[in-house]
mmCIF file of C-alpha atoms in Angstrom:
data_model
loop_
_atom_site.group_PDB
_atom_site.id
_atom_site.type_symbol
_atom_site.label_atom_id
_atom_site.label_comp_id
_atom_site.label_asym_id
_atom_site.label_seq_id
_atom_site.Cartn_x
_atom_site.Cartn_y
_atom_site.Cartn_z
ATOM 1 C CA MET A 19 -0.019 -0.062 0.018
ATOM 2 C CA PRO A 20 1.442 3.374 -1.047
ATOM 3 C CA LEU A 21 1.784 5.578 2.133
ATOM 4 C CA SER A 22 2.749 9.077 2.697
ATOM 5 C CA LEU A 23 4.788 10.095 5.934
ATOM 6 C CA ALA A 24 2.141 12.715 6.849
ATOM 7 C CA GLY A 25 -0.755 10.279 6.500
ATOM 8 C CA LEU A 26 1.299 7.679 8.576
ATOM 9 C CA GLU A 27 1.944 10.113 11.337
ATOM 10 C CA ALA A 28 -1.763 11.385 11.322
ATOM 11 C CA HIS A 29 -3.383 7.921 11.416
ATOM 12 C CA PRO A 30 -0.901 5.527 13.488
ATOM 13 C CA ALA A 31 -3.975 3.489 14.653
ATOM 14 C CA LYS A 32 -4.574 2.421 10.958
ATOM 15 C CA TYR A 33 -0.954 1.059 10.379
ATOM 16 C CA ILE A 34 0.772 0.457 13.705
ATOM 17 C CA GLY A 35 -2.494 -0.487 15.792
ATOM 18 C CA PRO A 36 -3.191 -3.862 13.730
ATOM 19 C CA MET A 37 0.339 -5.226 14.757
ATOM 20 C CA LEU A 38 -0.219 -4.531 18.451
ATOM 21 C CA VAL A 39 -3.606 -6.071 18.351
ATOM 22 C CA SER A 40 -2.196 -9.089 16.476
ATOM 23 C CA LEU A 41 0.500 -9.669 19.040
ATOM 24 C CA THR A 42 -2.077 -9.625 21.806
ATOM 25 C CA LEU A 43 -4.467 -11.990 20.068
ATOM 26 C CA GLU A 44 -1.620 -14.378 19.111
ATOM 27 C CA ALA A 45 -0.333 -14.452 22.689
ATOM 28 C CA LEU A 46 -3.775 -15.473 23.869
ATOM 29 C CA GLN A 47 -3.984 -18.049 21.088
ATOM 30 C CA THR A 48 -0.591 -19.393 22.132
ATOM 31 C CA GLY A 49 -1.618 -19.799 25.645
ATOM 32 C CA ILE A 50 -4.704 -21.775 24.514
ATOM 33 C CA VAL A 51 -2.495 -23.910 22.204
ATOM 34 C CA ILE A 52 -0.339 -24.714 25.230
ATOM 35 C CA ASN A 53 -3.295 -25.606 27.409
ATOM 36 C CA GLN A 54 -5.022 -27.647 24.762
ATOM 37 C CA SER A 55 -1.671 -29.578 23.994
ATOM 38 C CA LEU A 56 -1.183 -30.507 27.482
ATOM 39 C CA THR A 57 -4.604 -32.001 27.794
ATOM 40 C CA PHE A 58 -3.852 -33.944 24.526
ATOM 41 C CA TRP A 59 -0.460 -35.347 25.441
ATOM 42 C CA GLU A 60 -1.994 -36.494 28.786
ATOM 43 C CA ARG A 61 -3.820 -39.238 26.930
ATOM 44 C CA ALA A 62 -1.965 -39.299 23.566
ATOM 45 C CA GLU A 63 -1.034 -43.021 23.829
ATOM 46 C CA ARG A 64 -4.378 -43.899 22.538
ATOM 47 C CA GLU A 65 -3.898 -41.888 19.255
ATOM 48 C CA ARG A 66 -2.301 -43.147 16.200
ATOM 49 C CA ASN A 67 1.336 -42.274 15.351
ATOM 50 C CA VAL A 68 0.126 -40.050 12.387
ATOM 51 C CA VAL A 69 -2.118 -38.202 14.642
ATOM 52 C CA ARG A 70 0.589 -37.495 17.180
ATOM 53 C CA GLY A 71 2.920 -36.446 14.383
ATOM 54 C CA LEU A 72 0.381 -34.164 12.969
ATOM 55 C CA VAL A 73 -0.289 -32.450 16.328
ATOM 56 C CA SER A 74 3.549 -32.065 16.894
ATOM 57 C CA PHE A 75 4.071 -30.404 13.555
ATOM 58 C CA VAL A 76 1.260 -27.864 13.700
ATOM 59 C CA THR A 77 2.166 -27.092 17.289
ATOM 60 C CA ILE A 78 5.789 -26.409 16.369
ATOM 61 C CA VAL A 79 4.626 -24.140 13.417
ATOM 62 C CA ALA A 80 2.283 -22.328 15.719
ATOM 63 C CA PHE A 81 5.132 -21.606 18.154
ATOM 64 C CA LEU A 82 7.343 -20.531 15.324
ATOM 65 C CA GLN A 83 4.798 -18.149 14.110
ATOM 66 C CA THR A 84 4.368 -16.581 17.399
ATOM 67 C CA SER A 85 8.182 -16.069 17.846
ATOM 68 C CA LEU A 86 8.498 -14.514 14.404
ATOM 69 C CA ARG A 87 5.538 -12.216 15.082
ATOM 70 C CA PHE A 88 7.130 -11.134 18.432
ATOM 71 C CA TYR A 89 10.479 -10.499 16.656
ATOM 72 C CA ALA A 90 8.647 -8.334 14.160
ATOM 73 C CA GLY A 91 7.067 -6.415 17.038
ATOM 74 C CA TRP A 92 10.396 -6.047 18.811
ATOM 75 C CA ARG A 93 11.729 -4.544 15.696
ATOM 76 C CA VAL A 94 8.927 -1.919 15.254
ATOM 77 C CA PHE A 95 8.271 -1.069 19.033
ATOM 78 C CA VAL A 96 11.696 -1.294 20.404
ATOM 79 C CA GLU A 97 14.464 -1.112 17.819
ATOM 80 C CA GLY A 98 12.649 1.369 15.541
ATOM 81 C CA PHE A 99 10.862 3.302 18.142
ATOM 82 C CA GLY A 100 10.036 6.654 16.722
ATOM 83 C CA ASN A 101 10.904 5.575 13.200
ATOM 84 C CA TRP A 102 7.676 5.881 11.292
ATOM 85 C CA ILE A 103 9.163 4.479 8.011
ATOM 86 C CA ALA A 104 10.558 1.375 9.732
ATOM 87 C CA SER A 105 7.011 0.636 11.141
ATOM 88 C CA VAL A 106 5.676 -0.215 7.668
ATOM 89 C CA LEU A 107 8.561 -1.831 6.202
ATOM 90 C CA PHE A 108 7.619 -5.540 6.082
ATOM 91 C CA ILE A 109 10.571 -7.826 6.963
ATOM 92 C CA TRP A 110 10.917 -11.468 5.878
ATOM 93 C CA ALA A 111 9.200 -12.491 9.022
ATOM 94 C CA ASP A 112 6.108 -10.587 7.847
ATOM 95 C CA LYS A 113 6.414 -11.696 4.312
ATOM 96 C CA ILE A 114 6.172 -15.472 5.084
ATOM 97 C CA GLN A 115 2.761 -15.086 7.019
ATOM 98 C CA SER A 116 0.907 -16.666 4.168
ATOM 99 C CA THR A 117 3.078 -19.706 4.074
ATOM 100 C CA THR A 118 3.057 -20.251 7.882
ATOM 101 C CA THR A 119 -0.683 -19.970 7.911
ATOM 102 C CA VAL A 120 -1.267 -22.587 5.312
ATOM 103 C CA LEU A 121 1.334 -24.883 7.012
ATOM 104 C CA MET A 122 -0.966 -24.860 10.055
ATOM 105 C CA ALA A 123 -4.146 -24.940 8.103
ATOM 106 C CA ALA A 124 -3.503 -27.659 5.575
ATOM 107 C CA PRO A 125 -2.700 -30.456 7.769
ATOM 108 C CA VAL A 126 -5.898 -29.920 9.848
ATOM 109 C CA GLN A 127 -7.872 -29.731 6.768
ATOM 110 C CA VAL A 128 -6.409 -33.030 5.436
ATOM 111 C CA PHE A 129 -7.150 -34.639 8.849
ATOM 112 C CA LEU A 130 -10.922 -33.579 8.622
ATOM 113 C CA ILE A 131 -11.009 -34.654 5.031
ATOM 114 C CA TRP A 132 -9.853 -37.999 5.983
ATOM 115 C CA ARG A 133 -12.785 -38.269 8.642
ATOM 116 C CA CYS A 134 -15.257 -37.071 5.804
ATOM 117 C CA TRP A 135 -13.756 -39.727 3.346
ATOM 118 C CA THR A 136 -14.325 -42.533 5.802
ATOM 119 C CA LEU A 137 -18.034 -41.476 6.305
ATOM 120 C CA PHE A 138 -18.681 -41.596 2.656
ATOM 121 C CA ASN A 139 -17.388 -45.203 2.477
ATOM 122 C CA ARG A 140 -13.993 -44.017 1.074
ATOM 123 C CA SER A 141 -15.586 -42.320 -1.877
ATOM 124 C CA PHE A 142 -12.790 -41.349 -4.492
ATOM 125 C CA ALA A 143 -14.779 -38.559 -5.740
ATOM 126 C CA VAL A 144 -15.052 -36.964 -2.267
ATOM 127 C CA LEU A 145 -11.500 -37.438 -1.568
ATOM 128 C CA VAL A 146 -10.212 -35.816 -4.955
ATOM 129 C CA ALA A 147 -12.682 -32.756 -4.618
ATOM 130 C CA LEU A 148 -11.610 -31.904 -1.105
ATOM 131 C CA LEU A 149 -7.926 -32.530 -1.690
ATOM 132 C CA THR A 150 -8.115 -30.237 -4.815
ATOM 133 C CA LEU A 151 -9.079 -27.395 -2.693
ATOM 134 C CA VAL A 152 -6.247 -28.037 -0.357
ATOM 135 C CA LEU A 153 -3.742 -28.274 -3.128
ATOM 136 C CA ALA A 154 -5.085 -25.062 -4.669
ATOM 137 C CA GLN A 155 -4.906 -23.178 -1.257
ATOM 138 C CA LEU A 156 -1.284 -24.612 -0.593
ATOM 139 C CA VAL A 157 0.023 -23.483 -4.168
ATOM 140 C CA SER A 158 -1.586 -20.111 -4.115
ATOM 141 C CA SER A 159 -0.194 -19.399 -0.603
ATOM 142 C CA VAL A 160 3.276 -20.118 -1.711
ATOM 143 C CA VAL A 161 2.772 -17.972 -4.894
ATOM 144 C CA VAL A 162 1.516 -15.206 -2.616
ATOM 145 C CA THR A 163 4.693 -15.412 -0.487
ATOM 146 C CA ILE A 164 6.910 -15.284 -3.398
ATOM 147 C CA GLN A 165 4.958 -12.245 -4.798
ATOM 148 C CA THR A 166 5.261 -10.520 -1.308
ATOM 149 C CA PHE A 167 9.016 -11.009 -1.471
ATOM 150 C CA GLN A 168 9.188 -9.345 -4.753
ATOM 151 C CA ALA A 169 6.943 -6.333 -3.825
ATOM 152 C CA HIS A 170 8.260 -2.981 -2.265
ATOM 153 C CA PHE A 171 6.566 -1.675 0.893
ATOM 154 C CA GLY A 172 7.647 1.761 2.076
ATOM 155 C CA VAL A 173 6.650 5.373 2.282
ATOM 156 C CA VAL A 174 5.984 7.518 -0.892
ATOM 157 C CA PRO A 175 8.375 10.579 -1.129
ATOM 158 C CA GLU A 176 6.643 13.911 -0.378
ATOM 159 C CA ALA A 177 7.500 15.057 -3.871
ATOM 160 C CA GLU A 178 5.303 12.164 -5.479
ATOM 161 C CA VAL A 179 2.503 13.054 -2.898
ATOM 162 C CA GLU A 180 2.322 16.588 -3.876
ATOM 163 C CA ALA A 181 2.257 15.571 -7.625
ATOM 164 C CA GLY A 182 -1.074 13.842 -7.417
ATOM 165 C CA PRO A 183 -3.092 11.182 -5.528
ATOM 166 C CA LEU A 184 -1.289 8.007 -4.556
ATOM 167 C CA PRO A 185 -1.809 5.044 -6.759
ATOM 168 C CA LYS A 186 -4.187 2.293 -5.458
ATOM 169 C CA VAL A 187 -2.991 -1.228 -4.779
ATOM 170 C CA PRO A 188 -4.275 -3.855 -7.075
ATOM 171 C CA ILE A 189 -6.188 -6.791 -5.229
ATOM 172 C CA SER A 190 -4.127 -10.043 -5.570
ATOM 173 C CA PRO A 191 -6.496 -12.669 -7.139
ATOM 174 C CA THR A 192 -4.121 -15.250 -5.914
ATOM 175 C CA PHE A 193 -4.357 -14.239 -2.333
ATOM 176 C CA VAL A 194 -8.150 -14.107 -2.494
ATOM 177 C CA LEU A 195 -8.093 -17.668 -4.041
ATOM 178 C CA SER A 196 -6.042 -19.068 -1.176
ATOM 179 C CA LEU A 197 -8.439 -17.543 1.428
ATOM 180 C CA THR A 198 -11.605 -18.590 -0.531
ATOM 181 C CA CYS A 199 -10.382 -22.188 -0.942
ATOM 182 C CA SER A 200 -9.898 -22.300 2.774
ATOM 183 C CA ALA A 201 -13.287 -20.867 3.619
ATOM 184 C CA VAL A 202 -15.095 -23.244 0.946
ATOM 185 C CA LEU A 203 -13.325 -26.163 2.275
ATOM 186 C CA ASP A 204 -14.378 -25.498 5.824
ATOM 187 C CA VAL A 205 -17.945 -25.084 4.811
ATOM 188 C CA LEU A 206 -18.036 -28.337 2.710
ATOM 189 C CA VAL A 207 -16.162 -30.443 5.591
ATOM 190 C CA THR A 208 -18.449 -28.851 8.374
ATOM 191 C CA GLY A 209 -21.600 -29.569 6.313
ATOM 192 C CA ILE A 210 -20.656 -33.158 5.473
ATOM 193 C CA LEU A 211 -20.090 -33.874 9.274
ATOM 194 C CA LEU A 212 -23.297 -32.109 10.281
ATOM 195 C CA VAL A 213 -25.442 -33.831 7.697
ATOM 196 C CA PHE A 214 -24.036 -37.288 8.765
ATOM 197 C CA LEU A 215 -24.854 -36.574 12.442
ATOM 198 C CA THR A 216 -28.254 -35.340 11.535
ATOM 199 C CA ARG A 217 -29.077 -38.597 9.497
ATOM 200 C CA SER A 218 -27.664 -40.590 12.348
ATOM 201 C CA LYS A 219 -30.171 -39.010 14.877
ATOM 202 C CA GLN A 220 -33.105 -40.231 12.832
ATOM 203 C CA SER A 221 -32.346 -44.100 13.363
ATOM 204 C CA VAL A 222 -31.322 -43.477 17.104
ATOM 205 C CA THR A 223 -33.898 -44.331 19.590
ATOM 206 C CA SER A 224 -31.529 -44.307 22.704
ATOM 207 C CA SER A 225 -31.606 -41.220 24.724
ATOM 208 C CA ARG A 226 -28.024 -41.758 25.711
ATOM 209 C CA PHE A 227 -26.850 -41.969 22.068
ATOM 210 C CA ARG A 228 -28.866 -38.960 21.120
ATOM 211 C CA ARG A 229 -27.098 -36.991 23.923
ATOM 212 C CA ILE A 230 -23.730 -38.256 22.447
ATOM 213 C CA LEU A 231 -24.604 -37.065 18.885
ATOM 214 C CA LYS A 232 -25.766 -33.693 20.289
ATOM 215 C CA ARG A 233 -22.411 -33.290 21.877
ATOM 216 C CA LEU A 234 -20.836 -34.250 18.733
ATOM 217 C CA THR A 235 -22.694 -31.666 16.852
ATOM 218 C CA VAL A 236 -21.866 -28.984 19.252
ATOM 219 C CA LEU A 237 -18.243 -29.962 19.141
ATOM 220 C CA ILE A 238 -18.150 -29.650 15.351
ATOM 221 C CA TRP A 239 -19.578 -26.256 15.491
ATOM 222 C CA GLU A 240 -17.008 -25.233 18.236
ATOM 223 C CA ALA A 241 -14.138 -26.787 16.022
ATOM 224 C CA ALA A 242 -15.083 -25.519 12.697
ATOM 225 C CA LEU A 243 -16.968 -22.294 13.053
ATOM 226 C CA PRO A 244 -14.007 -20.036 14.260
ATOM 227 C CA PRO A 245 -11.552 -20.541 11.538
ATOM 228 C CA CYS A 246 -14.289 -20.442 8.889
ATOM 229 C CA VAL A 247 -15.603 -17.165 10.095
ATOM 230 C CA CYS A 248 -12.151 -15.621 10.350
ATOM 231 C CA ALA A 249 -11.210 -17.022 6.736
ATOM 232 C CA VAL A 250 -14.407 -15.152 5.391
ATOM 233 C CA MET A 251 -13.604 -12.101 7.292
ATOM 234 C CA THR A 252 -9.947 -12.179 6.095
ATOM 235 C CA VAL A 253 -11.371 -12.075 2.533
ATOM 236 C CA ILE A 254 -13.796 -9.337 3.148
ATOM 237 C CA THR A 255 -11.358 -7.037 5.018
ATOM 238 C CA TYR A 256 -8.696 -7.693 2.447
ATOM 239 C CA VAL A 257 -10.878 -6.708 -0.550
ATOM 240 C CA THR A 258 -12.418 -3.698 1.265
ATOM 241 C CA LEU A 259 -9.457 -2.345 3.392
ATOM 242 C CA VAL A 260 -6.247 -3.016 1.440
ATOM 243 C CA ASP A 261 -6.147 0.594 0.221
ATOM 244 C CA VAL A 262 -7.314 2.031 3.553
ATOM 245 C CA CYS A 263 -5.325 0.516 6.527
ATOM 246 C CA TYR A 264 -3.562 -2.619 7.739
ATOM 247 C CA TRP A 265 -6.475 -4.098 9.771
ATOM 248 C CA ASP A 266 -7.082 -6.889 7.361
ATOM 249 C CA LEU A 267 -3.598 -8.287 8.453
ATOM 250 C CA THR A 268 -4.932 -8.865 11.840
ATOM 251 C CA PHE A 269 -7.428 -11.553 10.666
ATOM 252 C CA GLN A 270 -4.531 -13.033 8.500
ATOM 253 C CA ALA A 271 -2.236 -13.154 11.550
ATOM 254 C CA ILE A 272 -4.727 -15.175 13.932
ATOM 255 C CA LEU A 273 -6.073 -17.548 11.173
ATOM 256 C CA GLY A 274 -3.458 -20.244 11.280
ATOM 257 C CA LYS A 275 -3.676 -20.807 15.058
ATOM 258 C CA LEU A 276 -7.583 -21.030 14.936
ATOM 259 C CA TYR A 277 -6.971 -24.147 12.805
ATOM 260 C CA VAL A 278 -4.543 -25.608 15.417
ATOM 261 C CA ILE A 279 -7.039 -24.973 18.098
ATOM 262 C CA SER A 280 -9.763 -26.620 16.057
ATOM 263 C CA LEU A 281 -7.634 -29.665 15.735
ATOM 264 C CA PHE A 282 -7.151 -29.770 19.448
ATOM 265 C CA VAL A 283 -10.889 -29.201 20.388
ATOM 266 C CA THR A 284 -11.695 -32.059 17.889
ATOM 267 C CA LEU A 285 -9.232 -34.520 19.326
ATOM 268 C CA ASN A 286 -9.645 -33.641 23.023
ATOM 269 C CA GLY A 287 -13.432 -33.579 22.601
ATOM 270 C CA ARG A 288 -13.389 -37.043 20.970
ATOM 271 C CA ALA A 289 -11.300 -38.447 23.967
ATOM 272 C CA ASP A 290 -13.633 -36.825 26.273
ATOM 273 C CA LEU A 291 -16.538 -38.657 24.712
ATOM 274 C CA GLN A 292 -14.582 -41.889 24.759
ATOM 275 C CA ASP A 293 -13.923 -41.579 28.500
ATOM 276 C CA GLY A 294 -17.556 -40.930 29.193
ATOM 277 C CA PRO A 295 -19.084 -38.123 31.364
ATOM 278 C CA ARG A 296 -16.940 -36.894 34.127
ATOM 279 C CA PRO A 297 -17.878 -34.611 36.951
ATOM 280 C CA GLY A 298 -16.589 -31.081 36.728
ATOM 281 C CA PHE A 299 -15.471 -29.461 33.611
ATOM 282 C CA SER A 300 -13.120 -30.125 30.786
ATOM 283 C CA THR A 301 -10.892 -28.197 28.713
ATOM 284 C CA ASN A 302 -11.881 -29.276 25.389
ATOM 285 C CA ARG A 303 -14.422 -26.526 24.664
ATOM 286 C CA ILE A 304 -13.483 -23.009 23.358
ATOM 287 C CA SER A 305 -15.824 -21.643 26.061
ATOM 288 C CA ASN A 306 -14.041 -23.422 28.815
ATOM 289 C CA LEU A 307 -10.190 -23.004 28.698
ATOM 290 C CA ALA A 308 -9.277 -23.187 32.266
ATOM 291 C CA TRP A 309 -6.090 -25.094 33.236
ATOM 292 C CA THR A 310 -6.812 -28.611 34.513
ATOM 293 C CA THR A 311 -5.478 -32.108 34.462
ATOM 294 C CA ASN A 312 -7.176 -35.373 34.121
ATOM 295 C CA THR A 313 -4.669 -37.271 36.178
ATOM 296 C CA PRO A 314 -5.699 -38.133 39.668
ATOM 297 C CA ILE A 315 -3.506 -37.489 42.626
ATOM 298 C CA ARG A 316 -2.348 -40.581 44.356
ATOM 299 C CA VAL A 317 -1.430 -40.371 48.030
ATOM 300 C CA ASP A 318 -0.035 -43.558 49.960
ATOM 301 C CA ILE A 319 -0.677 -43.029 53.703
ATOM 302 C CA PRO A 320 1.337 -45.602 55.738
ATOM 303 C CA THR A 321 -0.297 -46.034 59.294
ATOM 304 C CA ASP A 322 2.631 -47.693 61.014
ATOM 305 C CA ILE A 323 6.126 -46.350 60.236
ATOM 306 C CA GLU A 324 7.971 -48.570 62.641
ATOM 307 C CA THR A 325 6.745 -51.940 61.429
ATOM 308 C CA GLY A 326 6.224 -51.109 57.723
ATOM 309 C CA GLY A 327 2.676 -52.735 58.000
ATOM 310 C CA VAL A 328 -0.639 -51.648 59.449
ATOM 311 C CA SER A 329 -1.088 -51.043 63.126
ATOM 312 C CA THR A 330 -3.220 -53.359 64.944
ATOM 313 C CA ARG A 331 -4.282 -50.606 67.431
ATOM 314 C CA ASN A 332 -7.776 -49.503 66.908
ATOM 315 C CA THR A 333 -9.248 -46.034 67.437
ATOM 316 C CA GLN A 334 -12.164 -45.484 69.645
ATOM 317 C CA ALA A 335 -14.328 -45.363 66.568
ATOM 318 C CA ASP A 336 -13.151 -48.797 65.541
ATOM 319 C CA ASP A 337 -13.824 -50.246 69.023
ATOM 320 C CA ALA A 338 -17.242 -48.682 68.785
ATOM 321 C CA SER A 339 -18.071 -50.203 65.556
ATOM 322 C CA GLY A 340 -16.524 -53.652 66.224
ATOM 323 C CA VAL A 341 -14.433 -53.866 63.288
ATOM 324 C CA ASP A 342 -10.774 -54.887 63.710
ATOM 325 C CA THR A 343 -8.083 -53.688 61.609
ATOM 326 C CA PRO A 344 -6.356 -56.330 59.461
ATOM 327 C CA THR A 345 -3.086 -57.574 60.902
ATOM 328 C CA ASP A 346 -1.561 -59.095 57.734
ATOM 329 C CA PRO A 347 0.373 -56.429 55.881
ATOM 330 C CA SER A 348 -0.153 -58.252 52.618
ATOM 331 C CA CYS A 349 -3.993 -57.690 52.956
ATOM 332 C CA ALA A 350 -3.547 -53.911 53.793
ATOM 333 C CA ARG A 351 -4.078 -51.377 50.934
ATOM 334 C CA PRO A 352 -2.827 -47.940 50.973
ATOM 335 C CA ALA A 353 -5.279 -45.163 51.057
ATOM 336 C CA VAL A 354 -6.097 -43.449 47.813
ATOM 337 C CA VAL A 355 -7.149 -39.939 47.492
ATOM 338 C CA SER A 356 -8.257 -39.002 44.011
ATOM 339 C CA GLU A 357 -9.564 -35.533 43.196
ATOM 340 C CA LYS A 358 -9.582 -33.383 40.122
ATOM 341 C CA THR A 359 -7.249 -30.532 40.302
ATOM 342 C CA THR A 360 -8.309 -27.305 38.694
#
């Protein structure tokens, strides 16, 4: 976007504000990813190796993206403090944004495509159609990154500003294609899963299974809706604000991690359904992201330190109830206290 120094100084919220908001949102997303990751790895032994590898890959990319964003923010707010021109000069960490986003989104989408493929009895047509969208998104994102490295970002000299109006930035059809493919794919995958669950409800008479299907439906909405809405908003803001401000970059920055969070919500929610209902709350919902652990605390309480066994001395309560304490150490069991930590 062609910018003048006077316009940049007069409207810092339009150009520097989006980076500050993006850093804050990405920091929150990173905390959610850490929380969900800990919940997943507590019971990851039940997952396949390919799923554990997928989770490891997208988590590493998410942490890498956050590190690069903080590096870019440090350059603007610390090293380039007071330098208006440096604040709008995109460095390599900013220019690879499209590639890092697709590296987080594509694996998650392929995982969901695999689930849809199994629901359609491994239909080859469904697999090819959905994978084509993923491939188009991947290729277009790489092309956008190459084009971004070739573009020049800076401030227009005052002489050119006085000579006439600043030229408008053309909308990149390749970038719009990458975001559109992502949004369309999210809608298709979500629709397929919801249609399958809706049809399944018609043949279920048990109230217990109806509750399970209802929880699955809510889980799908929680997992698929945020990245889909963000992808649509990214397209809309890019098309309408590319010549006005940098606020479209905020939606681009947070899109990738929404897919990672979506993957964790799906996997942790599935594991929670397999474990059955538990008292308390769980962390597999976007609306409930408190820190918790599913591992009970075990406390072994020896009652006789001298003999290493169990004391035969009864308390007054034991005498009143007429129940003797067992004297054989092999029959004694340590007391176990289990509770959910929050």
